[in-house]
Coordinates of C-alpha atoms and ligand atoms in Angstrom, one line a residue:
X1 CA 159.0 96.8 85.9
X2 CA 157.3 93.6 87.2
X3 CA 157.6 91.8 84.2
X4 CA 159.7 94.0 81.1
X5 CA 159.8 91.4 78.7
X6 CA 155.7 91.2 78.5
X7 CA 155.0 95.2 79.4
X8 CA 157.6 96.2 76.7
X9 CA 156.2 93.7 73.8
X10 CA 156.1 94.9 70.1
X11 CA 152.5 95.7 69.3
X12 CA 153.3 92.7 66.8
X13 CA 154.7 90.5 68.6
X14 CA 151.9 91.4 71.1
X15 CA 149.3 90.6 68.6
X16 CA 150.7 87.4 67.7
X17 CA 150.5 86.3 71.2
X18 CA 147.1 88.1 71.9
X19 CA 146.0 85.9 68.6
X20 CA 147.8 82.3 70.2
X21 CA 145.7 82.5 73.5
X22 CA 142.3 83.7 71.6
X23 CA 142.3 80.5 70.2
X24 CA 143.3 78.9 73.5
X25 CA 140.5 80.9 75.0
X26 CA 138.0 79.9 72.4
X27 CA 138.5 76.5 72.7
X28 CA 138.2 76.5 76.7
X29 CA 134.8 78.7 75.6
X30 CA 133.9 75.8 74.2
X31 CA 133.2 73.2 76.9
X32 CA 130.8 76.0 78.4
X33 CA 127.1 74.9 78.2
X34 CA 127.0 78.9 77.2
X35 CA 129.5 79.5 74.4
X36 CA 129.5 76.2 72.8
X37 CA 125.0 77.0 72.4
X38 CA 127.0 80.1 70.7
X39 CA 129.4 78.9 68.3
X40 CA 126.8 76.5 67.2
X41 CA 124.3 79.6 66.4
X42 CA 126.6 81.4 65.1
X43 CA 128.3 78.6 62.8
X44 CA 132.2 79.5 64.6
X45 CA 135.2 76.8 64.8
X46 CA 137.2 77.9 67.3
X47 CA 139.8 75.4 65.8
X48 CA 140.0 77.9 62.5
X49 CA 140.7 80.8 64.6
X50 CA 143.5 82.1 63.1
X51 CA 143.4 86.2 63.2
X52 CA 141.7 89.0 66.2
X53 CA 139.4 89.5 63.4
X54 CA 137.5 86.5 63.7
X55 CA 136.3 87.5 67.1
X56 CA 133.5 90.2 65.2
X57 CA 131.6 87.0 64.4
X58 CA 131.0 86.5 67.6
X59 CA 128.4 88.0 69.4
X60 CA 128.3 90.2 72.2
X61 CA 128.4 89.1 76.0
X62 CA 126.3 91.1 78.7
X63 CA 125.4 90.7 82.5
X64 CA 122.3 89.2 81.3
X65 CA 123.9 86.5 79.8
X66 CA 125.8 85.8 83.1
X67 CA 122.6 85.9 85.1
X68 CA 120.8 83.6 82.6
X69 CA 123.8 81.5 83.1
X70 CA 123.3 81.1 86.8
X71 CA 125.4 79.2 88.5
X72 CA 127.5 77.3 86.3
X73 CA 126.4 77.7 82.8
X74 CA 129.4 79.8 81.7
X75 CA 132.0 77.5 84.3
X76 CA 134.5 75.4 82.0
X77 CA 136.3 73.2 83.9
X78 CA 135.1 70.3 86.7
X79 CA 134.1 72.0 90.0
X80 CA 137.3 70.3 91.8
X81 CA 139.6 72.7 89.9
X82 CA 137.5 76.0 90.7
X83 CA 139.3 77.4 94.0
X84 CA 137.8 80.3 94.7
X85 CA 134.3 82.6 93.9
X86 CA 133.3 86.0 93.9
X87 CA 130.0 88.1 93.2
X88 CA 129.9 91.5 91.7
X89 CA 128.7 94.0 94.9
X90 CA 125.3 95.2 95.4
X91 CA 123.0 92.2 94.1
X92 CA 120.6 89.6 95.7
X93 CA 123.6 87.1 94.4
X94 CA 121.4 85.0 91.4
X95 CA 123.5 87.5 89.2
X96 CA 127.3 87.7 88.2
X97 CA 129.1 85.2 90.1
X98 CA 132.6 84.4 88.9
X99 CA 134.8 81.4 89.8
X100 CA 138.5 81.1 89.2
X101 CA 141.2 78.1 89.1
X102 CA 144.4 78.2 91.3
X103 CA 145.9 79.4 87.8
X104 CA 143.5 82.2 87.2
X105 CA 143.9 83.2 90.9
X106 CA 147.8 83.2 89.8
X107 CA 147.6 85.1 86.8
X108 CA 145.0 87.9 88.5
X109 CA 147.4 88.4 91.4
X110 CA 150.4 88.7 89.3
X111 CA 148.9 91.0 86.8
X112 CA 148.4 93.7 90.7
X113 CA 151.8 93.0 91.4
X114 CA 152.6 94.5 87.7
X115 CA 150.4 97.0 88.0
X116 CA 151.5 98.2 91.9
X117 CA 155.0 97.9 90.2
X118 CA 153.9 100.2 87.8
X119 CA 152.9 102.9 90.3
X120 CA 156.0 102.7 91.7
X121 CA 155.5 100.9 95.3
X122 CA 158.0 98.2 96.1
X123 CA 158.1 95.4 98.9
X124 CA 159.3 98.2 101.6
X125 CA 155.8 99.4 101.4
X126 CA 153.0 99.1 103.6
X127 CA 149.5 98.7 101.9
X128 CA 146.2 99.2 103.7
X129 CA 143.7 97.6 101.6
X130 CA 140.3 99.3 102.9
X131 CA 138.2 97.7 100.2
X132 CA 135.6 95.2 100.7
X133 CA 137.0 91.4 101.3
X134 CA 133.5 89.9 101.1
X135 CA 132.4 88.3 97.7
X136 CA 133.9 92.0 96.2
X137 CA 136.6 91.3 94.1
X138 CA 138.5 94.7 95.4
X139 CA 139.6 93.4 98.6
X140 CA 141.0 89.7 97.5
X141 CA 142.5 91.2 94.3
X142 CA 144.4 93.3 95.5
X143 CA 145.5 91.5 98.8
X144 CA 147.2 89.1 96.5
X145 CA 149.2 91.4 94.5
X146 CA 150.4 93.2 97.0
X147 CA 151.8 89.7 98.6
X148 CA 153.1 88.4 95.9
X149 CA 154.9 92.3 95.3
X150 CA 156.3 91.4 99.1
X151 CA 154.7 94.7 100.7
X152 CA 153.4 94.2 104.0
X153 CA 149.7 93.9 103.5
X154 CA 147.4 95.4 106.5
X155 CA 143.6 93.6 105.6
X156 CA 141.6 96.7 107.0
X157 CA 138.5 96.3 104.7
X158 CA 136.5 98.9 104.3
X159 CA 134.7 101.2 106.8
X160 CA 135.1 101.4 110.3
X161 CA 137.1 104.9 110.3
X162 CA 138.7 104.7 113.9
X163 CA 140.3 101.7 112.8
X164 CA 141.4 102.6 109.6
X165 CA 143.1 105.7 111.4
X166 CA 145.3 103.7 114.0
X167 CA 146.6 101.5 111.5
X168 CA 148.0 103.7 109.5
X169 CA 149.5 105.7 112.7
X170 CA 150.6 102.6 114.0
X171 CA 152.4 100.7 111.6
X172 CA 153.2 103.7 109.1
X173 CA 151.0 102.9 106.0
X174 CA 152.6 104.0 103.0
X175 CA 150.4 102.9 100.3
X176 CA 146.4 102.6 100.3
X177 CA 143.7 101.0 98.2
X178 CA 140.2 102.7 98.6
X179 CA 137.3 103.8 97.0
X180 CA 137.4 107.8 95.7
X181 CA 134.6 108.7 98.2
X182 CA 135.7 107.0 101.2
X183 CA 139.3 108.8 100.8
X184 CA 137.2 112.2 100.6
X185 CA 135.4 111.1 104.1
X186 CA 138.4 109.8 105.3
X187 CA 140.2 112.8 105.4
X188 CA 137.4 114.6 107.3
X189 CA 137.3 112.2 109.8
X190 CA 141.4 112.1 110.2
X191 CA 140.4 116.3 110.6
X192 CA 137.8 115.9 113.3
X193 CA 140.1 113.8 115.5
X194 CA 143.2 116.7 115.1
X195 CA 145.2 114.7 112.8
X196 CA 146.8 116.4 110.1
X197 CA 146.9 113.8 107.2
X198 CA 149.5 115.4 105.3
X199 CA 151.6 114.2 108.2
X200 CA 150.7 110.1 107.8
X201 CA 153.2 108.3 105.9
X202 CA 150.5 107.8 103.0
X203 CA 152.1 108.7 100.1
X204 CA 150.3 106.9 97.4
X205 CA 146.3 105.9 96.8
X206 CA 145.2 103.2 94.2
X207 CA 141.6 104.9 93.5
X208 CA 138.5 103.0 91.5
X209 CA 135.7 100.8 91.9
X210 CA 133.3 103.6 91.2
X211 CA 133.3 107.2 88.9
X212 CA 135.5 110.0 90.0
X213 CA 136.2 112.7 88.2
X214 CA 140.2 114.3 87.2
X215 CA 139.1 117.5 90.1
X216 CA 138.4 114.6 92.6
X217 CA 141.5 113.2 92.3
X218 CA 143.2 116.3 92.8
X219 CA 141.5 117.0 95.6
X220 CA 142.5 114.1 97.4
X221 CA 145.8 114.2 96.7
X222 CA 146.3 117.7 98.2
X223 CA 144.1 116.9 101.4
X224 CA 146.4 114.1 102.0
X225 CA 149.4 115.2 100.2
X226 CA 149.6 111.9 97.8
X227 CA 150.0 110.5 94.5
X228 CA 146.3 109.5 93.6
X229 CA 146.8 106.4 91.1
X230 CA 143.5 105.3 88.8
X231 CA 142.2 101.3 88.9
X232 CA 140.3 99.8 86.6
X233 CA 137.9 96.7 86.3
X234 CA 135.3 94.8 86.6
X235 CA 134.1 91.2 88.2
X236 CA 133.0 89.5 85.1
X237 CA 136.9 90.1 83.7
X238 CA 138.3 89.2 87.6
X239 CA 138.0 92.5 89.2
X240 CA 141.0 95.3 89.7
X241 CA 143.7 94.8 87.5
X242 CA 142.3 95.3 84.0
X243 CA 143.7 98.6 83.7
X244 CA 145.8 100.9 85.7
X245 CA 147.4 104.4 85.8
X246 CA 151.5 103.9 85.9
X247 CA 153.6 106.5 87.1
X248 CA 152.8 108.8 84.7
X249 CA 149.1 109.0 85.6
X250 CA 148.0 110.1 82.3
X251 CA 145.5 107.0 81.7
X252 CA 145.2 103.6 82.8
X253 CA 147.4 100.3 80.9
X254 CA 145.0 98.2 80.5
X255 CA 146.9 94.7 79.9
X256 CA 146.5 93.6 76.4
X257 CA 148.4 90.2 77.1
X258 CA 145.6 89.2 79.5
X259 CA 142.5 91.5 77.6
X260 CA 141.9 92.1 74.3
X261 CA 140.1 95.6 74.3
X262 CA 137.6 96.7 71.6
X263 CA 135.8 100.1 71.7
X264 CA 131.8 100.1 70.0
X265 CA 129.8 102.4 69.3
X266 CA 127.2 101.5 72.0
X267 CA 124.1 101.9 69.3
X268 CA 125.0 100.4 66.6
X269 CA 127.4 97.4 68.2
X270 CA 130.6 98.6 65.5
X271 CA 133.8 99.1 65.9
X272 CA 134.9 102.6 66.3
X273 CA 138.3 103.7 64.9
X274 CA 141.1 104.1 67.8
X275 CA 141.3 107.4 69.8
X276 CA 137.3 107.3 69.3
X277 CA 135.5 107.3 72.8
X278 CA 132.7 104.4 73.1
X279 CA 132.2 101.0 75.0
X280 CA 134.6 99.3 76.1
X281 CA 134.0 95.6 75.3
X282 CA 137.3 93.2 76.8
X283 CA 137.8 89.1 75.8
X284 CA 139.8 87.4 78.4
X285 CA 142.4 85.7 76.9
X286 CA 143.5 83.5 79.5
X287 CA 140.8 82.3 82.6
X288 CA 140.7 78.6 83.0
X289 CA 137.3 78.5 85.1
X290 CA 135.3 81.0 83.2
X291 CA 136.1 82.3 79.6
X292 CA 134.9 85.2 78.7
X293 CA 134.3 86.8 75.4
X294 CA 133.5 89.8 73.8
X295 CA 131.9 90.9 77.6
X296 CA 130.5 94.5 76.8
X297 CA 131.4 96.6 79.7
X298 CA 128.8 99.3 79.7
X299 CA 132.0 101.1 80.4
X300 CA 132.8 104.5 78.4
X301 CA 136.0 105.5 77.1
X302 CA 138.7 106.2 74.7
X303 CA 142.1 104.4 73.5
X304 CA 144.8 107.0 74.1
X305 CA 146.7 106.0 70.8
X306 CA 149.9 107.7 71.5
X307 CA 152.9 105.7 73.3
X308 CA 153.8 106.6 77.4
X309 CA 156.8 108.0 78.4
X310 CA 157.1 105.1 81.0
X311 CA 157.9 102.5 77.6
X312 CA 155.2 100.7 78.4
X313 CA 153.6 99.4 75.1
X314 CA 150.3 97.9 76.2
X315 CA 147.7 101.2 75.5
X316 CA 146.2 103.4 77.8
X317 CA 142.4 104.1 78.5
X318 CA 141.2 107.4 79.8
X319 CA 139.6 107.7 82.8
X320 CA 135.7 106.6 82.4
X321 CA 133.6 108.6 81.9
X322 CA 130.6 106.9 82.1
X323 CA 127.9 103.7 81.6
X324 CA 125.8 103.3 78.6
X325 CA 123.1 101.6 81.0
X326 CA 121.5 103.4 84.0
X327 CA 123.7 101.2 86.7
X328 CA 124.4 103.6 89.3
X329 CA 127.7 103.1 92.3
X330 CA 127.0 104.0 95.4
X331 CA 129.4 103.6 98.3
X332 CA 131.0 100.9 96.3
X333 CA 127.9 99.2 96.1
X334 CA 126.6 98.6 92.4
X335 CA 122.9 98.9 92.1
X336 CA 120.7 99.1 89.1
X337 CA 117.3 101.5 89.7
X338 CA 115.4 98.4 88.7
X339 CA 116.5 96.5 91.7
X340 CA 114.8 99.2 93.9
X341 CA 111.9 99.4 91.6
X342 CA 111.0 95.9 92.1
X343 CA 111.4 96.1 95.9
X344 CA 109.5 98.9 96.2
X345 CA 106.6 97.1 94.1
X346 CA 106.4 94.6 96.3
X347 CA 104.8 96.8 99.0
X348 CA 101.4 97.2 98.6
X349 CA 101.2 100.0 100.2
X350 CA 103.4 101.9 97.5
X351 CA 102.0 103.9 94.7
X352 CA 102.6 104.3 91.1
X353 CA 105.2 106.9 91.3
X354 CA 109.2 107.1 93.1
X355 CA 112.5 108.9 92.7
X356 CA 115.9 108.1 93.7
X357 CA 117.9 111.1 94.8
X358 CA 122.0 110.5 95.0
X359 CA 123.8 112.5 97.4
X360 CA 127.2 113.2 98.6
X361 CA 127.3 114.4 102.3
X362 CA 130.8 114.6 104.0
X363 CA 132.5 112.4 101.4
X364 CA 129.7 109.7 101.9
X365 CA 127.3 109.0 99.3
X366 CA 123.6 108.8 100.4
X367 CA 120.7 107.5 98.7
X368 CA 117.6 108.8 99.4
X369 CA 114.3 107.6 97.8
X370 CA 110.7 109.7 97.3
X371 CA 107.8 107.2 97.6
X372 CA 104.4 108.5 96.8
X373 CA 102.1 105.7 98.4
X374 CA 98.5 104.9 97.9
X375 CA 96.2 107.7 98.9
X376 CA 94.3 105.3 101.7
X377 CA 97.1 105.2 103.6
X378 CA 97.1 108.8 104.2
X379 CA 93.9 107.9 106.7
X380 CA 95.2 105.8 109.2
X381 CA 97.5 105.7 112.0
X382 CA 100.9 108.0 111.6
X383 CA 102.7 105.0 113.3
X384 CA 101.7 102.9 110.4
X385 CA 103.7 104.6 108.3
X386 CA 106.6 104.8 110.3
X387 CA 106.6 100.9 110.1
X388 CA 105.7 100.9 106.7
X389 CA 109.1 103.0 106.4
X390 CA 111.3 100.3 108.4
X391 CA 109.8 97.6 106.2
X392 CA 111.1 99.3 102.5
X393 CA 114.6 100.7 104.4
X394 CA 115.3 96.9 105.7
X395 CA 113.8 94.6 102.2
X396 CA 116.4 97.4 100.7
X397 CA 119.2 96.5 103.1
X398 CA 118.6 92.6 102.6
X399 CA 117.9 92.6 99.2
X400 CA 120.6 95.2 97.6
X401 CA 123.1 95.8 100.6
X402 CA 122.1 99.6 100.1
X403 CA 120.6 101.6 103.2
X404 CA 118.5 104.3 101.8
X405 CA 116.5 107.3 103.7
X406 CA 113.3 106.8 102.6
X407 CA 110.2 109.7 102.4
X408 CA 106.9 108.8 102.3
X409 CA 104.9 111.7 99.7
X410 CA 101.1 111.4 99.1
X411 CA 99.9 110.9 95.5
X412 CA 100.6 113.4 93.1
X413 CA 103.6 114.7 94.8
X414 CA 106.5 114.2 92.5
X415 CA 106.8 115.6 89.0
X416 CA 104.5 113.2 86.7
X417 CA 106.1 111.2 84.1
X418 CA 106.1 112.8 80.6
X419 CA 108.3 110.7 78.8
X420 CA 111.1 108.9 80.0
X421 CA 110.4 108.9 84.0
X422 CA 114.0 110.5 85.4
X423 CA 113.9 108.2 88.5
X424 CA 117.6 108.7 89.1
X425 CA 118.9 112.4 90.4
X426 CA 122.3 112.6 90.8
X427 CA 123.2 115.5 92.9
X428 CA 126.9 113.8 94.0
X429 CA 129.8 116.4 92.3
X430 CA 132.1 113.2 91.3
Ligands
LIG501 O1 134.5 97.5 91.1 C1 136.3 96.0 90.7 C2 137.3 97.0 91.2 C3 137.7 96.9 92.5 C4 137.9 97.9 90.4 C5 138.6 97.7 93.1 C6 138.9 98.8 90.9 C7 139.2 98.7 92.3 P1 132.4 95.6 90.1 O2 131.9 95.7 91.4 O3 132.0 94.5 89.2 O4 134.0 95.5 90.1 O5 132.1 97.0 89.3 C8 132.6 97.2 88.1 O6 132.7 99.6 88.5 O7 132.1 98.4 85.2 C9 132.8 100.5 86.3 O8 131.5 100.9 85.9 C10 133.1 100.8 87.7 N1 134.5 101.1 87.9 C11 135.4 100.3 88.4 N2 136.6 100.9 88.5 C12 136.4 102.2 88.0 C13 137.2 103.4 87.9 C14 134.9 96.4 90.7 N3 138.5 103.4 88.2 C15 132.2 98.6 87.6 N4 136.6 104.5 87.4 C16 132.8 99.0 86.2 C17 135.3 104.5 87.1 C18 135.0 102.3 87.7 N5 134.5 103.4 87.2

């Protein structure tokens, strides 16, 4: 273990320390132009913190919050001690931007050596990080722990298959860190050039960033003949290394010392009673730059109650299984349908109705959107609506990093809207 003294805690002595560092967190909450406006609402001393229980006064953070925060409102600390910033993928950037201290950067990185520790790699490993390194938290995160672990770190990034291919050849990758989808693409394009990736050295895969499902996972570890290993997180709580699948791979740690967990039922805002599957909503119980409390994921799961066989004591969360809000992952990319909606609005041309189809075509997710446009259009030139076309594919490539095939329907051509429209059809198998 990275760290057996922390990973093996008592769940008592665990609590008492989880309840030491709420406070400590709640009172760094408090020089935020954001939580201090909420302690004052909500009549809460951070001073008389004294049990977990006194977080359910508090209310709920969302996204929303962070964007209405924009840039600093949730920052704590002077801007000489913030190091380092990242952005959650897939938005125009006035959203979720987090910022860290040289001591959060520390903690984050050590918490991925702990959980690559977990998995079982070790500083004779080689780890090809093909996840993004842009403002994505995967690529960074990750980076980090696997340096501070003492594997040799390759910085691939993501994409660029050829690439990818040689590195692994050349300097014997053992280890990777990619998203499910790409893994599955991958492997067809080792195939296609006559490589046979059971032979690669790649024996392990850290997996996340996006939904996969337990028949995915076996999948790609028999077509590269590895150990598949589940990552968890988020950018609002740092990015990978909230939770993560140990040896065992029977659900993810997810690191109590660092995150206090809470599950809701997504409705109603309660607690539910452990084992029950619902929201997952973490408090950060030790970022310097931005505090974070009571952040509802979205996320849906359950608290495995019973203990590992690894000895591990921090609980385990099962795989997720999906978001309470209509966010969709696509390549990585995070997008929400109303980011599409308003670009697609903003073209005059564009009718009433649209539907956003989700593919999966050679282990690459596709996004292809229906746009019924105004019926005028239909009378003019056939090379206007190719441009027209180029316009909505490239203000969707600037504006959400996504690259969408786009179909232009007359009026009347997609189901009407009875209801709830059903703009979103997923047709990926994940
Ligand atoms: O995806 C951080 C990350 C990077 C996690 C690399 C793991 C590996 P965001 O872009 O903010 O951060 O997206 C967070 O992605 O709320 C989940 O809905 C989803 N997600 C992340 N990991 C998994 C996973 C990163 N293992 C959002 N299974 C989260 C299912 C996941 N969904």
């Amino acid at each position: 273990m990275w760290n057996r003294e922390l990973e093996t805690i008592s769940r008592k002595d665990l609590e008492a320390l989880q309840t030491k560092k709420l406070k400590t967190a709640m009172e760094a909450a408090a020089k935020t132009t954001y939580y201090s406006g909420v302690f004052r609402e909500n009549g809460i001393d951070p001073a008389k913190i004294t049990t977990l229980d006194h977080l359910k006064d508090l209310p709920f953070a969302t996204k929303n919050d962070l964007r209405l925060s924009y840039p600093d409102g949730m920052v704590a600390v002077p801007r000489s001690e913030i190091v380092r910033m990242h952005a959650s993928s897939g938005t125009t950037g006035k959203s979720t931007v987090i910022f860290y201290t040289m001591n959060d950067i520390n903690a984050w990185a050590d918490l991925l050596a702990r959980s690559m520790v977990a998995t079982g790699t070790t500083r004779d490993d080689v780890f090809q990080n093909m996840m993004g390194y842009g403002l994505f938290t995967g690529g960074l995160g990750l980076h980090y722990g696997a340096e501070r672990l003492g594997c040799m770190v390759i910085p691939s990034a993501s994409g660029n298959s050829i690439r990818q291919i040689q590195l692994m050849q050349d300097f014997g990758t053992t280890v990777i860190h990619i998203t499910p989808s790409y893994a599955l693409h991958l492997v067809e394009e080792i195939r296609n050039r006559g490589i046979d990736p059971r032979g690669l050295k790649v024996k392990k895969a850290y997996l996340g960033a996006e939904p996969y499902s337990e028949a995915t996972r076996d999948k790609i570890q028999d077509q590269w003949d590895m150990e598949a290993y589940n990552s968890y997180g988020l950018s609002e709580l740092n990015g990978p290394g909230v939770a993560f699948d140990c040896a065992h791979r029977c659900g993810m740690h997810l690191w109590e010392d660092c995150y206090y967990m809470e599950v809701i039922n997504p409705e109603t805002g309660e607690r539910l009673p452990e084992g029950e599957e619902g929201e997952l909503v973490l408090t950060h119980l030790n970022r310097e730059a931005m505090p974070m409390l009571r952040y509802r994921t979205r996320d849906l799961t359950r608290v495995i109650p019973e203990p590992c066989k690894c000895g591990r004591t921090h609980r385990r969360i099962e795989r997720i299984k999906g978001r309470t809000d209509d966010m969709f992952i696509i390549g990585g990319v995070n997008v929400f349908p109303s980011q599409i909606e308003t670009v697609l609005m903003d073209v005059p041309e564009v009718g009433n109705n649209y539907q956003i189809v989700l593919e999966r075509e050679g282990g690459l997710d596709r996004i292809h959107i229906k746009v019924e446009l105004r019926s005028e259009m239909f009378q003019g030139d056939l090379r206007d609506l190719d441009r027209l076309k180029k316009r909505i594919v490239e203000q969707l490539r600037s504006l959400i990093v996504v690259t969408a095939r786009i179909e232009l329907l007359e009026p009347g051509s997609l189901p009407p809207s009875t209801g709830k429209a059903v703009r979103v059809v997923d047709n990926r198998k994940i």
